[in-house]
Coordinates of C-alpha atoms in Angstrom, one line a residue:
G1 CA -13.3 73.2 -12.1
P2 CA -10.9 76.1 -12.7
P3 CA -9.1 77.6 -9.7
E4 CA -11.1 80.4 -8.1
L5 CA -9.0 83.6 -8.2
A6 CA -10.5 86.8 -6.9
G7 CA -8.8 89.5 -8.9
G8 CA -5.0 89.6 -8.1
R9 CA -5.4 87.5 -5.0
S10 CA -3.7 84.4 -6.3
R11 CA -0.9 84.9 -3.8
L12 CA -0.9 86.4 -0.3
V13 CA 1.9 87.1 2.1
I14 CA 0.8 87.3 5.7
F15 CA 2.6 89.0 8.5
H16 CA 1.3 88.7 12.1
Q17 CA 3.3 89.9 15.1
G18 CA 1.7 91.1 18.3
P19 CA -1.2 93.4 17.4
E20 CA 0.1 94.0 13.9
F21 CA -1.3 92.1 11.0
G22 CA -0.3 92.7 7.4
V23 CA -1.3 91.2 4.1
T24 CA 0.4 91.7 0.7
D25 CA -1.4 90.4 -2.4
A26 CA -0.1 89.3 -5.8
M27 CA -0.3 92.9 -7.1
D28 CA 2.0 94.0 -4.2
I29 CA -0.8 95.9 -2.6
S30 CA -0.1 95.9 1.2
Q31 CA -2.5 96.5 4.0
T32 CA -1.5 96.7 7.7
V33 CA -3.9 96.8 10.5
T34 CA -3.7 96.4 14.3
T35 CA -5.9 93.9 16.0
D36 CA -6.3 96.1 19.1
G37 CA -9.2 98.0 17.6
R38 CA -7.3 101.1 16.5
K39 CA -8.6 102.6 13.4
S40 CA -6.3 102.9 10.4
E41 CA -6.8 104.5 7.0
R42 CA -5.6 103.8 3.5
W43 CA -6.4 104.8 0.0
T44 CA -7.8 102.3 -2.4
H45 CA -9.5 102.3 -5.8
R46 CA -12.6 103.0 -3.8
G47 CA -11.1 106.1 -2.3
Q48 CA -10.3 106.5 1.3
V49 CA -11.1 103.5 3.5
F50 CA -11.1 103.3 7.3
E51 CA -10.3 99.9 8.8
T52 CA -10.5 98.3 12.2
A53 CA -9.4 94.7 13.0
S54 CA -10.1 92.3 15.8
V55 CA -9.4 88.7 16.7
E56 CA -12.6 86.6 16.8
D57 CA -12.6 82.9 17.5
G58 CA -9.1 82.6 16.2
R59 CA -9.9 84.5 13.0
I60 CA -8.6 87.9 12.2
V61 CA -11.5 90.0 11.1
V62 CA -10.9 93.3 9.2
R63 CA -13.8 95.8 8.8
S64 CA -13.4 98.4 6.0
T65 CA -15.7 101.3 5.7
G66 CA -15.5 103.3 2.5
Q67 CA -16.3 106.9 1.9
D68 CA -19.5 105.7 0.2
G69 CA -20.5 104.2 3.5
Q70 CA -20.1 100.7 2.1
V71 CA -18.7 98.2 4.7
R72 CA -16.6 95.2 3.7
T73 CA -15.6 92.5 6.2
T74 CA -12.6 90.3 5.4
S75 CA -11.8 87.4 7.7
Y76 CA -8.6 85.4 7.7
E77 CA -8.5 81.9 9.3
L78 CA -5.5 79.6 9.5
G79 CA -6.2 75.9 9.3
A80 CA -5.2 73.7 12.3
D81 CA -2.0 72.6 10.7
G82 CA -1.1 76.2 9.7
N83 CA -0.8 75.3 6.0
E84 CA -4.1 76.5 4.7
L85 CA -5.6 80.0 4.9
T86 CA -9.2 80.7 4.3
V87 CA -10.2 84.2 3.4
L88 CA -13.8 85.3 3.4
L89 CA -14.8 88.7 1.9
T90 CA -18.3 89.8 2.8
F91 CA -19.9 92.9 1.3
K92 CA -23.3 94.1 0.2
P93 CA -23.4 95.3 -3.4
P94 CA -25.2 98.6 -4.1
R95 CA -29.0 98.1 -4.4
A96 CA -28.7 94.4 -3.2
D97 CA -30.7 93.3 -0.3
K98 CA -28.2 90.7 1.0
D99 CA -24.5 90.2 1.5
V100 CA -22.3 88.5 -1.0
V101 CA -19.5 86.3 0.4
L102 CA -16.4 85.5 -1.6
R103 CA -14.3 82.6 -0.3
S104 CA -10.7 82.0 -1.2
V105 CA -8.4 79.3 0.1
Y106 CA -4.6 79.6 0.0
V107 CA -2.1 76.8 0.6
R108 CA 1.3 77.6 2.1
E109 CA 4.1 77.4 -0.5
K110 CA 6.8 74.9 0.2
R111 CA 10.1 76.7 1.1
K112 CA 12.7 76.0 -1.5

């Protein structure tokens, strides 16, 4: 089937050093969080969002709470060989009774 692309997420640049974890997507939208539980805030198309991040079972899990009270969870998991990144975005749409999970897989680009 056709490749699954969620919005502008066809490309991700990941930065992880100490507690700092950053993601930049194909639209050059950057997000930096710290995995020590500190709360950070940023502005998105949904308005102001508060985020916390933690490391759980080798995954980095980012929880975003919007002004509307909606919570989104994004987890980033690197494959064993370090060449594949699986991103799971979990959220509950308004008026829905269960969560929706969007799964994207990214493969590390070969360095030229």
